[in-house]
PDB file of C-alpha atoms in Angstrom:
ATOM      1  CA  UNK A   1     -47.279  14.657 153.849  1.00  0.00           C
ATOM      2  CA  UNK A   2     -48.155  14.820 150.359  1.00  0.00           C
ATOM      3  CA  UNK A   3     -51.005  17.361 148.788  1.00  0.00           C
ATOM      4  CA  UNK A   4     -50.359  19.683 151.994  1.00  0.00           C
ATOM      5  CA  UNK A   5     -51.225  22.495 149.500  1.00  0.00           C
ATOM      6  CA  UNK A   6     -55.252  21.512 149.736  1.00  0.00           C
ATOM      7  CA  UNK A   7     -55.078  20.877 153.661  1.00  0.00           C
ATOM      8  CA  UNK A   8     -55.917  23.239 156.049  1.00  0.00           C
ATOM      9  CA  UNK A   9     -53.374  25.103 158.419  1.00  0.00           C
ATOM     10  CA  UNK A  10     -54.659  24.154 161.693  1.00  0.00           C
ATOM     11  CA  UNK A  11     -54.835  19.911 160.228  1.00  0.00           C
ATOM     12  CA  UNK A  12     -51.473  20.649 159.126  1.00  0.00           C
ATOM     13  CA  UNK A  13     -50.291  21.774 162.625  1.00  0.00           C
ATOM     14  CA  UNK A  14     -52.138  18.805 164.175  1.00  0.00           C
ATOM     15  CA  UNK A  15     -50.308  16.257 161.811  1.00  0.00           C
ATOM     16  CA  UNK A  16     -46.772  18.260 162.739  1.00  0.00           C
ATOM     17  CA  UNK A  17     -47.508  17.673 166.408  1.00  0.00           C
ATOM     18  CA  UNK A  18     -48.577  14.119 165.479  1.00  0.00           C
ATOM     19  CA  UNK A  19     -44.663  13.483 164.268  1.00  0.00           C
ATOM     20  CA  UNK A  20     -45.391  14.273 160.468  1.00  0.00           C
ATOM     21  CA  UNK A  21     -41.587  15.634 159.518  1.00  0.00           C
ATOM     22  CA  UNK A  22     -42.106  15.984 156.001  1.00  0.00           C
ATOM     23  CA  UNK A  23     -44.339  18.094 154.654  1.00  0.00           C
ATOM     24  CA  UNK A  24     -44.022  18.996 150.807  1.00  0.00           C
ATOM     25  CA  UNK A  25     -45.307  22.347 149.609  1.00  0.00           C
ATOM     26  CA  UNK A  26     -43.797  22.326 145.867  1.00  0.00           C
ATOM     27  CA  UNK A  27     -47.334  23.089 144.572  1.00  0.00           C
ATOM     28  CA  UNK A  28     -47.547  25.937 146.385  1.00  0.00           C
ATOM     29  CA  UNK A  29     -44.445  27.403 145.610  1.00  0.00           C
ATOM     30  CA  UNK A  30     -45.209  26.514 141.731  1.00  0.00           C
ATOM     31  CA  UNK A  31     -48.721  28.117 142.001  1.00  0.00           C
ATOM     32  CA  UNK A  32     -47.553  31.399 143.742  1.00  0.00           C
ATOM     33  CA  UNK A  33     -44.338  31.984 141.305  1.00  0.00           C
ATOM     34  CA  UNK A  34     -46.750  31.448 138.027  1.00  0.00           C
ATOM     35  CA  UNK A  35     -48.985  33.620 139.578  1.00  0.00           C
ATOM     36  CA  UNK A  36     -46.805  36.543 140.325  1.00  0.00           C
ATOM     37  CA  UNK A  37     -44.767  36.097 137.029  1.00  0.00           C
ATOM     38  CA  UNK A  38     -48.425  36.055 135.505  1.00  0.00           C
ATOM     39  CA  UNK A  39     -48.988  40.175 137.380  1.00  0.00           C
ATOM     40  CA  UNK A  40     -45.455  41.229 136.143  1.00  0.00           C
ATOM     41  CA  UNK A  41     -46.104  40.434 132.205  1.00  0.00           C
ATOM     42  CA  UNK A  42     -49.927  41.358 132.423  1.00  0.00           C
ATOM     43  CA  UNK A  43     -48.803  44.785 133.981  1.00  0.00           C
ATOM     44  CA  UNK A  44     -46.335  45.418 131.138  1.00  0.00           C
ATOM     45  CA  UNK A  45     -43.396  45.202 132.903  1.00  0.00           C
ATOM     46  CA  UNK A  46     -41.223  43.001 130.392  1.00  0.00           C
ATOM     47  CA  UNK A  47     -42.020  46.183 127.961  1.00  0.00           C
ATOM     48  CA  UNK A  48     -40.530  48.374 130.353  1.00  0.00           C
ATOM     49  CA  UNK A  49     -36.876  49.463 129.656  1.00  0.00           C
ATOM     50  CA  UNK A  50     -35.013  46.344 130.183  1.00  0.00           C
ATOM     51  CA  UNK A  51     -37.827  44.499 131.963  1.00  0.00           C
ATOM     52  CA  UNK A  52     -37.677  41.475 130.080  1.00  0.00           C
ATOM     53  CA  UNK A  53     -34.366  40.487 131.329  1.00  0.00           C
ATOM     54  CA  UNK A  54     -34.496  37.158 132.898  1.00  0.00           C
ATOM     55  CA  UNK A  55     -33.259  38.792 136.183  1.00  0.00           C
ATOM     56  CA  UNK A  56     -35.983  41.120 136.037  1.00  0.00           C
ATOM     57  CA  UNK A  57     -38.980  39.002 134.892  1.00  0.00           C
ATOM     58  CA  UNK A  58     -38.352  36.269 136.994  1.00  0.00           C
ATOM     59  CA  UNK A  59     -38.006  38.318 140.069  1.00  0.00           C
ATOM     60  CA  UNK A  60     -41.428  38.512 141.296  1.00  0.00           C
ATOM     61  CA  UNK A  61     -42.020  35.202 140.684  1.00  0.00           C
ATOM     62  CA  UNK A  62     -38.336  33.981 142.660  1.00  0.00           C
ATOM     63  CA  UNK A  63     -39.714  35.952 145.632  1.00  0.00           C
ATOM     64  CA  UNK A  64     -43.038  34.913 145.831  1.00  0.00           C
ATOM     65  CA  UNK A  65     -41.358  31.651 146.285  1.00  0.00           C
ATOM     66  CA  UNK A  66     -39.505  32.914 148.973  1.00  0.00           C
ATOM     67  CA  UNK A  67     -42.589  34.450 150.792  1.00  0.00           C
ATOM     68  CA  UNK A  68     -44.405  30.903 150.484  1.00  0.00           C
ATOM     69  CA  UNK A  69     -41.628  29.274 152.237  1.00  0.00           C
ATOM     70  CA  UNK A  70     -41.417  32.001 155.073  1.00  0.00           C
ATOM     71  CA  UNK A  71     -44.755  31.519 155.627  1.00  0.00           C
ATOM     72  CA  UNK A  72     -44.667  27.636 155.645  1.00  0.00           C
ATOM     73  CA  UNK A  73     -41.235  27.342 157.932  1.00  0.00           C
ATOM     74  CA  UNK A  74     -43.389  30.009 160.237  1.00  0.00           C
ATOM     75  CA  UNK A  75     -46.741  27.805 159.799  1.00  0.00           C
ATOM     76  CA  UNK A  76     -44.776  24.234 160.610  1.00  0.00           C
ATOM     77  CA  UNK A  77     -42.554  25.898 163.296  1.00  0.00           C
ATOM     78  CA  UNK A  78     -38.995  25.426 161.519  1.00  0.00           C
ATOM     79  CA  UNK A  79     -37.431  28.791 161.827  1.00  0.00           C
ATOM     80  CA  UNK A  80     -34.224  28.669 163.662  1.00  0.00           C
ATOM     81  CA  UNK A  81     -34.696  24.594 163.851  1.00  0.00           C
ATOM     82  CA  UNK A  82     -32.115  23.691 161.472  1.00  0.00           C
TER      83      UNK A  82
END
């Protein structure tokens, strides 16, 4: 399922229980990382101490990504599938 990113939760659950297996959320994920990286610079973190170390600055992006995917695997009914 392509585009998933513009389609509804509850259409998305209907196309799961239709057999749809694959399901791509990569826009997502892109969307919520640039956004969070976006809050951590605009805040003036990276000017903090040794904020704009890679580790640090991508951080909030890297787990936004992780939220998004939690909530996807929770939305498609995936946790403890695989």
């Amino acid at each position: 399922l392509l585009g998933c990113s513009w389609i509804p939760s509850d259409m998305i659950q209907i196309a799961i229980s239709l057999g749809v297996s694959i399901i791509n959320v990569n826009t997502e994920c892109q969307l919520a990382f640039a956004e969070a990286t976006r809050k951590y610079i605009e805040a003036g973190k990276d000017l903090e101490g040794k904020g704009f170390d890679p580790r640090k600055l991508l951080a909030p992006g890297t787990q936004a990504i992780k939220d998004t995917v939690k909530e996807k695997m929770e939305l498609f009914g995936s946790i403890n599938k695989a």
